[in-house]
């Protein structure tokens, strides 16, 4: 079946450090890939997405590249801020149309001043 | 007002009680979902509905039921709550072909 594996957290960084959160997936066919972010006390919101191999999604300084050869979609940011402290979820949609999202377990990021 | 509204936001109840969590949306989306979030387990799909007349079980539907009263309303019921149903519950919607889900702010349920 479909699955998403993320690195365990928490990831603890100082402000302006480089961030990588690893995400790998298992799926048949050509899934779409997503990163969602959950700020404290809130619901999840879409951060970025990629729908085909080699696509790069980007938003708010975050980037992730859809790597089909390594079945990965790692999240990166060059310089994190305290306001980036949140839980980050990698997710996949196995096929277009009416299908559901499968989420990873989430990775908590804590950024200190 | 939020596009996806969940009520109640917080609820404490006792084992054996029936609980209903409600979700309404103003986005005009046809698809609605209920997820459960537990620490270390991420989000797990309970039930989903692609249309008013369509109801589907997710990966952890045992102990839960749903009702799609209208395109904009999707409620989740726990017929007889048990302590391991203590969790944060999220309703979400989607529309079109982007795959993007829009989440409510969550309903925190504690079963004593």
mmCIF file of C-alpha atoms in Angstrom:
data_model
loop_
_atom_site.group_PDB
_atom_site.id
_atom_site.type_symbol
_atom_site.label_atom_id
_atom_site.label_comp_id
_atom_site.label_asym_id
_atom_site.label_seq_id
_atom_site.Cartn_x
_atom_site.Cartn_y
_atom_site.Cartn_z
ATOM 1 C CA UNK A 1 0.000 0.000 0.000
ATOM 2 C CA UNK A 2 0.887 3.656 0.018
ATOM 3 C CA UNK A 3 3.025 5.015 2.823
ATOM 4 C CA UNK A 4 5.101 8.029 3.814
ATOM 5 C CA UNK A 5 8.122 7.947 6.122
ATOM 6 C CA UNK A 6 9.503 11.082 7.737
ATOM 7 C CA UNK A 7 12.478 11.622 9.974
ATOM 8 C CA UNK A 8 11.584 11.639 13.628
ATOM 9 C CA UNK A 9 11.731 14.825 15.584
ATOM 10 C CA UNK A 10 11.991 17.073 17.255
ATOM 11 C CA UNK A 11 14.478 18.880 15.068
ATOM 12 C CA UNK A 12 16.064 21.641 17.114
ATOM 13 C CA UNK A 13 17.861 24.479 15.323
ATOM 14 C CA UNK A 14 19.112 27.954 15.996
ATOM 15 C CA UNK A 15 17.716 30.845 14.008
ATOM 16 C CA UNK A 16 19.296 31.213 10.545
ATOM 17 C CA UNK A 17 20.389 27.569 10.436
ATOM 18 C CA UNK A 18 19.802 25.349 7.395
ATOM 19 C CA UNK A 19 16.877 22.965 7.596
ATOM 20 C CA UNK A 20 16.358 19.565 6.030
ATOM 21 C CA UNK A 21 13.455 17.289 6.898
ATOM 22 C CA UNK A 22 13.637 13.965 5.096
ATOM 23 C CA UNK A 23 10.610 12.322 3.513
ATOM 24 C CA UNK A 24 10.462 9.125 1.498
ATOM 25 C CA UNK A 25 7.403 7.429 0.081
ATOM 26 C CA UNK A 26 6.073 4.154 -1.236
ATOM 27 C CA UNK A 27 3.378 4.271 -3.877
ATOM 28 C CA UNK A 28 2.444 2.738 -7.180
ATOM 29 C CA UNK A 29 2.236 4.879 -10.244
ATOM 30 C CA UNK A 30 2.957 8.582 -10.143
ATOM 31 C CA UNK A 31 1.757 10.172 -6.906
ATOM 32 C CA UNK A 32 1.480 13.842 -6.124
ATOM 33 C CA UNK A 33 3.511 14.937 -3.092
ATOM 34 C CA UNK A 34 2.747 17.576 -0.479
ATOM 35 C CA UNK A 35 4.192 19.257 2.572
ATOM 36 C CA UNK A 36 1.735 20.554 5.150
ATOM 37 C CA UNK A 37 2.562 22.684 8.194
ATOM 38 C CA UNK A 38 0.740 22.797 11.518
ATOM 39 C CA UNK A 39 1.420 25.806 13.742
ATOM 40 C CA UNK A 40 0.641 25.459 17.446
ATOM 41 C CA UNK A 41 -3.088 25.304 18.121
ATOM 42 C CA UNK A 42 -4.049 25.346 14.470
ATOM 43 C CA UNK A 43 -5.103 22.973 11.730
ATOM 44 C CA UNK A 44 -2.828 21.887 8.923
ATOM 45 C CA UNK A 45 -2.245 24.111 5.935
ATOM 46 C CA UNK A 46 -0.586 23.387 2.630
ATOM 47 C CA UNK A 47 3.019 24.575 2.442
ATOM 48 C CA UNK A 48 4.004 23.330 -1.006
ATOM 49 C CA UNK A 49 3.401 20.541 -3.470
ATOM 50 C CA UNK A 50 4.781 18.809 -6.572
ATOM 51 C CA UNK A 51 2.783 16.741 -9.015
ATOM 52 C CA UNK A 52 5.408 15.047 -11.193
ATOM 53 C CA UNK A 53 8.996 13.877 -11.112
ATOM 54 C CA UNK A 54 11.672 16.600 -10.927
ATOM 55 C CA UNK A 55 9.111 19.263 -10.054
ATOM 56 C CA UNK A 56 10.205 21.638 -7.314
ATOM 57 C CA UNK A 57 7.588 23.038 -4.965
ATOM 58 C CA UNK A 58 8.409 26.230 -3.101
ATOM 59 C CA UNK A 59 6.746 28.635 -0.688
ATOM 60 C CA UNK A 60 7.842 30.974 2.118
ATOM 61 C CA UNK A 61 11.508 30.104 1.530
ATOM 62 C CA UNK A 62 10.863 26.366 1.777
ATOM 63 C CA UNK A 63 11.616 24.042 -1.132
ATOM 64 C CA UNK A 64 11.193 20.370 -1.943
ATOM 65 C CA UNK A 65 12.049 18.463 -5.123
ATOM 66 C CA UNK A 66 10.136 15.386 -6.286
ATOM 67 C CA UNK A 67 12.802 12.705 -6.801
ATOM 68 C CA UNK A 68 11.289 9.612 -8.336
ATOM 69 C CA UNK A 69 14.588 7.727 -8.526
ATOM 70 C CA UNK A 70 15.004 7.925 -4.750
ATOM 71 C CA UNK A 71 11.251 8.151 -3.947
ATOM 72 C CA UNK A 72 11.948 11.227 -1.852
ATOM 73 C CA UNK A 73 10.559 14.703 -1.273
ATOM 74 C CA UNK A 74 12.856 16.300 1.304
ATOM 75 C CA UNK A 75 11.919 19.701 2.712
ATOM 76 C CA UNK A 76 14.652 22.364 2.880
ATOM 77 C CA UNK A 77 15.018 25.959 3.967
ATOM 78 C CA UNK A 78 18.197 27.938 3.836
ATOM 79 C CA UNK A 79 17.671 30.064 6.955
ATOM 80 C CA UNK A 80 15.002 29.205 9.491
ATOM 81 C CA UNK A 81 13.239 31.687 11.738
ATOM 82 C CA UNK A 82 11.657 31.273 15.162
ATOM 83 C CA UNK A 83 8.277 31.641 13.459
ATOM 84 C CA UNK A 84 8.960 28.436 11.492
ATOM 85 C CA UNK A 85 8.560 26.402 14.669
ATOM 86 C CA UNK A 86 5.761 23.991 13.843
ATOM 87 C CA UNK A 87 5.008 20.387 12.931
ATOM 88 C CA UNK A 88 5.643 19.480 9.287
ATOM 89 C CA UNK A 89 3.814 16.661 7.528
ATOM 90 C CA UNK A 90 4.772 15.010 4.273
ATOM 91 C CA UNK A 91 1.866 13.490 2.331
ATOM 92 C CA UNK A 92 1.081 11.795 -0.954
ATOM 93 C CA UNK A 93 -1.937 11.425 -3.193
ATOM 94 C CA UNK A 94 -1.628 8.173 -5.075
ATOM 95 C CA UNK A 95 -3.613 9.179 -8.127
ATOM 96 C CA UNK A 96 -5.356 12.177 -9.503
ATOM 97 C CA UNK A 97 -9.039 12.678 -9.164
ATOM 98 C CA UNK A 98 -11.019 11.492 -6.209
ATOM 99 C CA UNK A 99 -8.357 9.954 -3.982
ATOM 100 C CA UNK A 100 -7.307 10.536 -0.406
ATOM 101 C CA UNK A 101 -4.038 11.807 1.073
ATOM 102 C CA UNK A 102 -1.714 9.555 3.058
ATOM 103 C CA UNK A 103 0.272 11.435 5.701
ATOM 104 C CA UNK A 104 3.561 10.791 7.397
ATOM 105 C CA UNK A 105 3.801 10.946 11.183
ATOM 106 C CA UNK A 106 4.991 14.534 11.242
ATOM 107 C CA UNK A 107 8.255 16.157 12.292
ATOM 108 C CA UNK A 108 8.319 18.847 14.939
ATOM 109 C CA UNK A 109 10.703 21.742 14.298
ATOM 110 C CA UNK A 110 11.830 23.955 17.171
ATOM 111 C CA UNK A 111 13.813 27.072 16.314
ATOM 112 C CA UNK A 112 15.490 29.043 19.074
ATOM 113 C CA UNK A 113 16.634 32.682 18.869
ATOM 114 C CA UNK B 1 -15.222 33.296 9.765
ATOM 115 C CA UNK B 2 -13.229 30.172 9.052
ATOM 116 C CA UNK B 3 -13.926 28.289 5.821
ATOM 117 C CA UNK B 4 -14.016 24.963 7.684
ATOM 118 C CA UNK B 5 -15.625 25.141 11.120
ATOM 119 C CA UNK B 6 -15.560 22.393 13.706
ATOM 120 C CA UNK B 7 -17.672 22.189 16.844
ATOM 121 C CA UNK B 8 -17.026 21.685 19.666
ATOM 122 C CA UNK B 9 -13.385 22.746 19.828
ATOM 123 C CA UNK B 10 -12.879 20.966 23.116
ATOM 124 C CA UNK B 11 -14.897 18.237 24.790
ATOM 125 C CA UNK B 12 -14.384 16.108 27.868
ATOM 126 C CA UNK B 13 -16.648 13.119 28.245
ATOM 127 C CA UNK B 14 -16.895 9.798 30.038
ATOM 128 C CA UNK B 15 -16.488 6.250 28.811
ATOM 129 C CA UNK B 16 -19.658 4.933 27.202
ATOM 130 C CA UNK B 17 -21.123 8.302 26.252
ATOM 131 C CA UNK B 18 -22.205 9.100 22.689
ATOM 132 C CA UNK B 19 -20.357 12.040 21.172
ATOM 133 C CA UNK B 20 -20.889 13.937 17.933
ATOM 134 C CA UNK B 21 -18.344 16.219 16.333
ATOM 135 C CA UNK B 22 -19.673 18.516 13.659
ATOM 136 C CA UNK B 23 -18.046 20.074 10.648
ATOM 137 C CA UNK B 24 -19.380 22.681 8.272
ATOM 138 C CA UNK B 25 -17.705 24.362 5.309
ATOM 139 C CA UNK B 26 -18.289 27.404 3.167
ATOM 140 C CA UNK B 27 -15.794 26.512 0.439
ATOM 141 C CA UNK B 28 -18.354 24.774 -1.778
ATOM 142 C CA UNK B 29 -16.222 21.632 -1.901
ATOM 143 C CA UNK B 30 -17.771 18.247 -2.617
ATOM 144 C CA UNK B 31 -15.254 16.156 -0.697
ATOM 145 C CA UNK B 32 -15.008 16.015 3.094
ATOM 146 C CA UNK B 33 -12.834 14.006 5.464
ATOM 147 C CA UNK B 34 -12.363 13.185 9.133
ATOM 148 C CA UNK B 35 -8.841 12.583 10.424
ATOM 149 C CA UNK B 36 -7.538 11.744 13.845
ATOM 150 C CA UNK B 37 -4.180 13.057 15.128
ATOM 151 C CA UNK B 38 -2.247 11.297 17.882
ATOM 152 C CA UNK B 39 1.271 12.165 19.066
ATOM 153 C CA UNK B 40 3.826 10.077 17.193
ATOM 154 C CA UNK B 41 1.199 8.618 14.851
ATOM 155 C CA UNK B 42 0.500 11.546 12.586
ATOM 156 C CA UNK B 43 -2.873 11.869 10.881
ATOM 157 C CA UNK B 44 -4.989 8.836 10.206
ATOM 158 C CA UNK B 45 -8.091 8.836 8.041
ATOM 159 C CA UNK B 46 -11.317 7.786 9.753
ATOM 160 C CA UNK B 47 -14.007 8.357 7.102
ATOM 161 C CA UNK B 48 -14.397 10.328 3.916
ATOM 162 C CA UNK B 49 -17.165 11.397 1.602
ATOM 163 C CA UNK B 50 -16.806 12.416 -2.029
ATOM 164 C CA UNK B 51 -20.427 13.472 -2.380
ATOM 165 C CA UNK B 52 -23.572 13.772 -0.292
ATOM 166 C CA UNK B 53 -24.574 10.177 -1.094
ATOM 167 C CA UNK B 54 -21.069 8.741 -0.787
ATOM 168 C CA UNK B 55 -19.513 7.495 2.478
ATOM 169 C CA UNK B 56 -16.263 5.537 2.689
ATOM 170 C CA UNK B 57 -14.315 3.984 5.531
ATOM 171 C CA UNK B 58 -10.766 5.068 6.135
ATOM 172 C CA UNK B 59 -7.996 3.159 7.820
ATOM 173 C CA UNK B 60 -9.365 3.429 11.381
ATOM 174 C CA UNK B 61 -13.174 3.523 11.133
ATOM 175 C CA UNK B 62 -13.965 1.021 13.911
ATOM 176 C CA UNK B 63 -15.877 2.691 16.735
ATOM 177 C CA UNK B 64 -16.866 5.661 14.578
ATOM 178 C CA UNK B 65 -19.734 6.550 12.256
ATOM 179 C CA UNK B 66 -20.423 9.563 10.054
ATOM 180 C CA UNK B 67 -23.297 11.390 8.467
ATOM 181 C CA UNK B 68 -23.182 13.699 5.455
ATOM 182 C CA UNK B 69 -26.256 15.804 6.074
ATOM 183 C CA UNK B 70 -25.611 18.188 3.192
ATOM 184 C CA UNK B 71 -22.775 19.113 0.886
ATOM 185 C CA UNK B 72 -21.546 21.552 3.520
ATOM 186 C CA UNK B 73 -21.954 19.376 6.622
ATOM 187 C CA UNK B 74 -20.179 16.217 7.720
ATOM 188 C CA UNK B 75 -20.465 14.931 11.282
ATOM 189 C CA UNK B 76 -18.487 12.274 13.119
ATOM 190 C CA UNK B 77 -20.045 10.190 15.896
ATOM 191 C CA UNK B 78 -18.564 8.023 18.574
ATOM 192 C CA UNK B 79 -21.395 5.704 19.584
ATOM 193 C CA UNK B 80 -19.811 4.641 22.863
ATOM 194 C CA UNK B 81 -16.653 6.570 23.609
ATOM 195 C CA UNK B 82 -13.622 4.819 25.070
ATOM 196 C CA UNK B 83 -10.400 6.325 26.502
ATOM 197 C CA UNK B 84 -8.220 5.359 23.518
ATOM 198 C CA UNK B 85 -10.394 7.626 21.371
ATOM 199 C CA UNK B 86 -8.885 10.562 23.207
ATOM 200 C CA UNK B 87 -7.276 12.534 20.385
ATOM 201 C CA UNK B 88 -7.359 15.660 18.252
ATOM 202 C CA UNK B 89 -9.870 15.309 15.415
ATOM 203 C CA UNK B 90 -9.686 17.256 12.177
ATOM 204 C CA UNK B 91 -12.242 17.801 9.482
ATOM 205 C CA UNK B 92 -10.947 18.656 6.011
ATOM 206 C CA UNK B 93 -12.399 19.465 2.600
ATOM 207 C CA UNK B 94 -11.152 19.376 -0.954
ATOM 208 C CA UNK B 95 -12.435 20.332 -4.373
ATOM 209 C CA UNK B 96 -11.237 20.398 -7.964
ATOM 210 C CA UNK B 97 -8.177 18.362 -8.928
ATOM 211 C CA UNK B 98 -5.388 20.016 -6.944
ATOM 212 C CA UNK B 99 -5.419 17.426 -4.172
ATOM 213 C CA UNK B 100 -5.110 20.174 -1.583
ATOM 214 C CA UNK B 101 -6.966 19.642 1.684
ATOM 215 C CA UNK B 102 -8.337 22.526 3.717
ATOM 216 C CA UNK B 103 -8.458 21.788 7.423
ATOM 217 C CA UNK B 104 -10.562 22.995 10.297
ATOM 218 C CA UNK B 105 -8.907 24.049 13.539
ATOM 219 C CA UNK B 106 -9.527 20.717 15.217
ATOM 220 C CA UNK B 107 -11.693 19.277 17.993
ATOM 221 C CA UNK B 108 -9.855 18.028 21.035
ATOM 222 C CA UNK B 109 -11.707 15.116 22.626
ATOM 223 C CA UNK B 110 -10.846 13.637 26.005
ATOM 224 C CA UNK B 111 -12.549 10.443 27.118
ATOM 225 C CA UNK B 112 -12.192 9.697 30.827
#
